Amino acid sequence: MWFVLIEKDSMTPQTKTAQDLAEEALAVSKSSDVLDEVTQSDDLADSLVQLQNVIERNALESEKIGEDLKLKRESLRSVYENDARLSEAEETAQQKSLQVKEEKARLLASPQTVAIRNSIAELSAQKKELEETLSNHLLNYFQLTNSKSFDTSDGDQWEFSVAAKVKSRKK
């Protein structure tokens, strides 16, 4: 078997593929890219070092300010604790607070207050019972009419809402 070797350039004009063009561009730019990469890498390293230095300075300054704040707050607390007029005023306030509690207890025990509180409890119980009854009637009305309002005797409309509650589970 015989093979004939023919050079490409001698027979037909060569059309370059995209791969060929890319390889040529890569070869040309490779030498300049290496220099660019080194320069970019050096610039990035310098930027990182500068950024780290700024971060470190700010962190140290933040710590210093934090320590100063702590000292100032302790000094302020000391001023409050060592002020005689403030201590006297706080003691007076505590005494007045005790007097207020004693007066409230005295009033709670008075017959007039006991009677009023009992009346409030009775009225609250009546209101709760009436609201439960009214709720049942409104629910029945809603089921019959599918309306959330009812007519009043003076011709107005009175709206209501239907709500449901989830009760706790029985164990």
Short mmCIF file of C-alpha atoms in Angstrom, two decimals:
data_model
loop_
_atom_site.label_atom_id
_atom_site.label_comp_id
_atom_site.label_asym_id
_atom_site.label_seq_id
_atom_site.Cartn_x
_atom_site.Cartn_y
_atom_site.Cartn_z
CA MET A 1 0.00 0.00 0.00
CA TRP A 2 1.27 3.38 -0.92
CA PHE A 3 0.69 6.63 0.87
CA VAL A 4 0.94 9.96 -0.75
CA LEU A 5 1.85 12.86 1.41
CA ILE A 6 0.50 16.11 0.15
CA GLU A 7 1.13 19.38 1.88
CA LYS A 8 -1.96 21.38 2.66
CA ASP A 9 -0.55 24.70 1.58
CA SER A 10 0.47 23.44 -1.83
CA MET A 11 -2.92 22.04 -2.89
CA THR A 12 -5.78 24.26 -1.66
CA PRO A 13 -6.07 27.53 0.18
CA GLN A 14 -6.30 26.91 3.93
CA THR A 15 -9.32 28.17 5.92
CA LYS A 16 -8.60 28.45 9.60
CA THR A 17 -11.02 27.06 12.14
CA ALA A 18 -12.06 28.88 15.29
CA GLN A 19 -9.83 26.52 17.25
CA ASP A 20 -6.83 27.46 15.12
CA LEU A 21 -7.51 31.18 15.57
CA ALA A 22 -7.91 30.78 19.31
CA GLU A 23 -4.64 28.87 19.61
CA GLU A 24 -2.79 31.53 17.62
CA ALA A 25 -4.26 34.34 19.75
CA LEU A 26 -3.37 32.44 22.90
CA ALA A 27 0.20 31.92 21.75
CA VAL A 28 0.62 35.62 20.90
CA SER A 29 -0.94 36.89 24.11
CA LYS A 30 0.63 34.27 26.37
CA SER A 31 3.86 36.15 26.76
CA SER A 32 2.10 39.46 27.56
CA ASP A 33 -0.53 37.67 29.71
CA VAL A 34 2.12 36.22 31.97
CA LEU A 35 3.46 39.70 32.65
CA ASP A 36 -0.07 41.09 33.14
CA GLU A 37 -0.94 38.26 35.52
CA VAL A 38 2.16 38.87 37.59
CA THR A 39 1.43 42.60 37.74
CA GLN A 40 -2.22 41.97 38.64
CA SER A 41 -1.21 39.43 41.25
CA ASP A 42 1.26 41.87 42.80
CA ASP A 43 -1.36 44.64 42.79
CA LEU A 44 -3.89 42.34 44.43
CA ALA A 45 -1.38 41.29 47.09
CA ASP A 46 -0.53 44.94 47.83
CA SER A 47 -4.23 45.81 48.07
CA LEU A 48 -4.86 42.92 50.46
CA VAL A 49 -1.96 43.94 52.69
CA GLN A 50 -3.19 47.53 52.79
CA LEU A 51 -6.74 46.38 53.54
CA GLN A 52 -5.51 44.13 56.35
CA ASN A 53 -3.56 47.05 57.83
CA VAL A 54 -6.64 49.29 57.74
CA ILE A 55 -8.75 46.55 59.33
CA GLU A 56 -6.18 45.97 62.06
CA ARG A 57 -5.95 49.73 62.85
CA ASN A 58 -9.73 50.04 63.01
CA ALA A 59 -10.07 46.92 65.18
CA LEU A 60 -7.42 48.20 67.61
CA GLU A 61 -9.09 51.61 67.74
CA SER A 62 -12.45 49.95 68.35
CA GLU A 63 -10.99 47.97 71.27
CA LYS A 64 -9.47 51.14 72.73
CA ILE A 65 -12.76 53.04 72.46
CA GLY A 66 -14.58 50.07 74.04
CA GLU A 67 -12.20 50.12 77.01
CA ASP A 68 -12.64 53.90 77.34
CA LEU A 69 -16.42 53.49 77.28
CA LYS A 70 -16.25 50.86 80.00
CA LEU A 71 -14.18 53.17 82.22
CA LYS A 72 -16.50 56.13 81.61
CA ARG A 73 -19.60 54.03 82.40
CA GLU A 74 -17.99 52.82 85.63
CA SER A 75 -17.17 56.42 86.55
CA LEU A 76 -20.75 57.50 85.87
CA ARG A 77 -22.13 54.61 87.94
CA SER A 78 -19.75 55.62 90.76
CA VAL A 79 -21.01 59.22 90.63
CA TYR A 80 -24.62 58.01 91.00
CA GLU A 81 -23.77 55.57 93.77
CA ASN A 82 -21.79 58.11 95.79
CA ASP A 83 -24.23 61.02 95.52
CA ALA A 84 -25.88 61.62 98.90
CA ARG A 85 -28.83 63.63 97.52
CA LEU A 86 -29.65 60.91 95.00
CA SER A 87 -29.43 58.20 97.67
CA GLU A 88 -31.75 60.22 99.91
CA ALA A 89 -34.21 60.77 97.04
CA GLU A 90 -34.22 57.04 96.21
CA GLU A 91 -34.85 56.18 99.85
CA THR A 92 -37.71 58.69 99.98
CA ALA A 93 -39.13 57.20 96.77
CA GLN A 94 -39.01 53.70 98.26
CA GLN A 95 -40.82 54.93 101.37
CA LYS A 96 -43.48 56.66 99.25
CA SER A 97 -43.85 53.50 97.16
CA LEU A 98 -44.45 51.49 100.34
CA GLN A 99 -46.99 54.08 101.48
CA VAL A 100 -48.79 53.86 98.13
CA LYS A 101 -48.96 50.05 98.41
CA GLU A 102 -50.29 50.30 101.97
CA GLU A 103 -52.96 52.81 100.91
CA LYS A 104 -54.04 50.62 97.99
CA ALA A 105 -54.29 47.62 100.31
CA ARG A 106 -56.34 49.68 102.79
CA LEU A 107 -58.69 50.80 100.01
CA LEU A 108 -59.04 47.27 98.62
CA ALA A 109 -60.15 46.10 102.05
CA SER A 110 -62.74 48.85 102.54
CA PRO A 111 -66.40 47.79 102.38
CA GLN A 112 -67.18 50.24 99.57
CA THR A 113 -64.36 48.86 97.34
CA VAL A 114 -65.32 45.26 98.11
CA ALA A 115 -68.94 45.99 97.10
CA ILE A 116 -67.87 47.67 93.86
CA ARG A 117 -65.50 44.83 92.96
CA ASN A 118 -68.25 42.28 93.62
CA SER A 119 -70.61 44.25 91.38
CA ILE A 120 -67.98 44.34 88.64
CA ALA A 121 -67.48 40.58 88.90
CA GLU A 122 -71.24 39.94 88.70
CA LEU A 123 -71.68 42.25 85.71
CA SER A 124 -68.69 40.66 83.95
CA ALA A 125 -70.18 37.20 84.44
CA GLN A 126 -73.58 38.39 83.15
CA LYS A 127 -71.95 40.00 80.12
CA LYS A 128 -69.97 36.86 79.32
CA GLU A 129 -73.09 34.67 79.57
CA LEU A 130 -75.09 37.09 77.40
CA GLU A 131 -72.30 37.24 74.78
CA GLU A 132 -72.16 33.43 74.59
CA THR A 133 -75.94 33.28 74.08
CA LEU A 134 -75.83 36.09 71.52
CA SER A 135 -72.97 34.32 69.69
CA ASN A 136 -75.03 31.13 69.43
CA HIS A 137 -78.04 33.07 68.10
CA LEU A 138 -75.90 34.95 65.57
CA LEU A 139 -74.33 31.69 64.40
CA ASN A 140 -77.81 30.18 63.89
CA TYR A 141 -78.91 33.35 62.04
CA PHE A 142 -75.82 33.16 59.81
CA GLN A 143 -76.46 29.48 59.03
CA LEU A 144 -80.07 30.26 58.05
CA THR A 145 -79.45 33.45 56.04
CA ASN A 146 -75.75 33.31 55.11
CA SER A 147 -75.72 37.02 56.02
CA LYS A 148 -73.39 38.79 58.44
CA SER A 149 -75.82 41.56 59.32
CA PHE A 150 -79.31 41.77 60.74
CA ASP A 151 -82.03 44.41 60.64
CA THR A 152 -82.74 46.37 63.78
CA SER A 153 -86.16 47.57 64.93
CA ASP A 154 -85.34 51.15 63.89
CA GLY A 155 -84.51 50.04 60.31
CA ASP A 156 -80.73 50.03 60.50
CA GLN A 157 -78.35 47.20 59.69
CA TRP A 158 -76.14 45.78 62.46
CA GLU A 159 -73.12 43.83 61.27
CA PHE A 160 -71.45 40.95 63.08
CA SER A 161 -68.57 38.61 62.47
CA VAL A 162 -68.39 34.85 62.63
CA ALA A 163 -65.31 33.45 64.35
CA ALA A 164 -64.08 30.02 65.28
CA LYS A 165 -61.63 29.05 68.00
CA VAL A 166 -59.49 25.97 68.34
CA LYS A 167 -59.76 24.45 71.76
CA SER A 168 -56.94 22.61 73.46
CA ARG A 169 -56.71 18.88 72.85
CA LYS A 170 -58.14 16.46 75.35
CA LYS A 171 -55.57 13.94 76.46
#
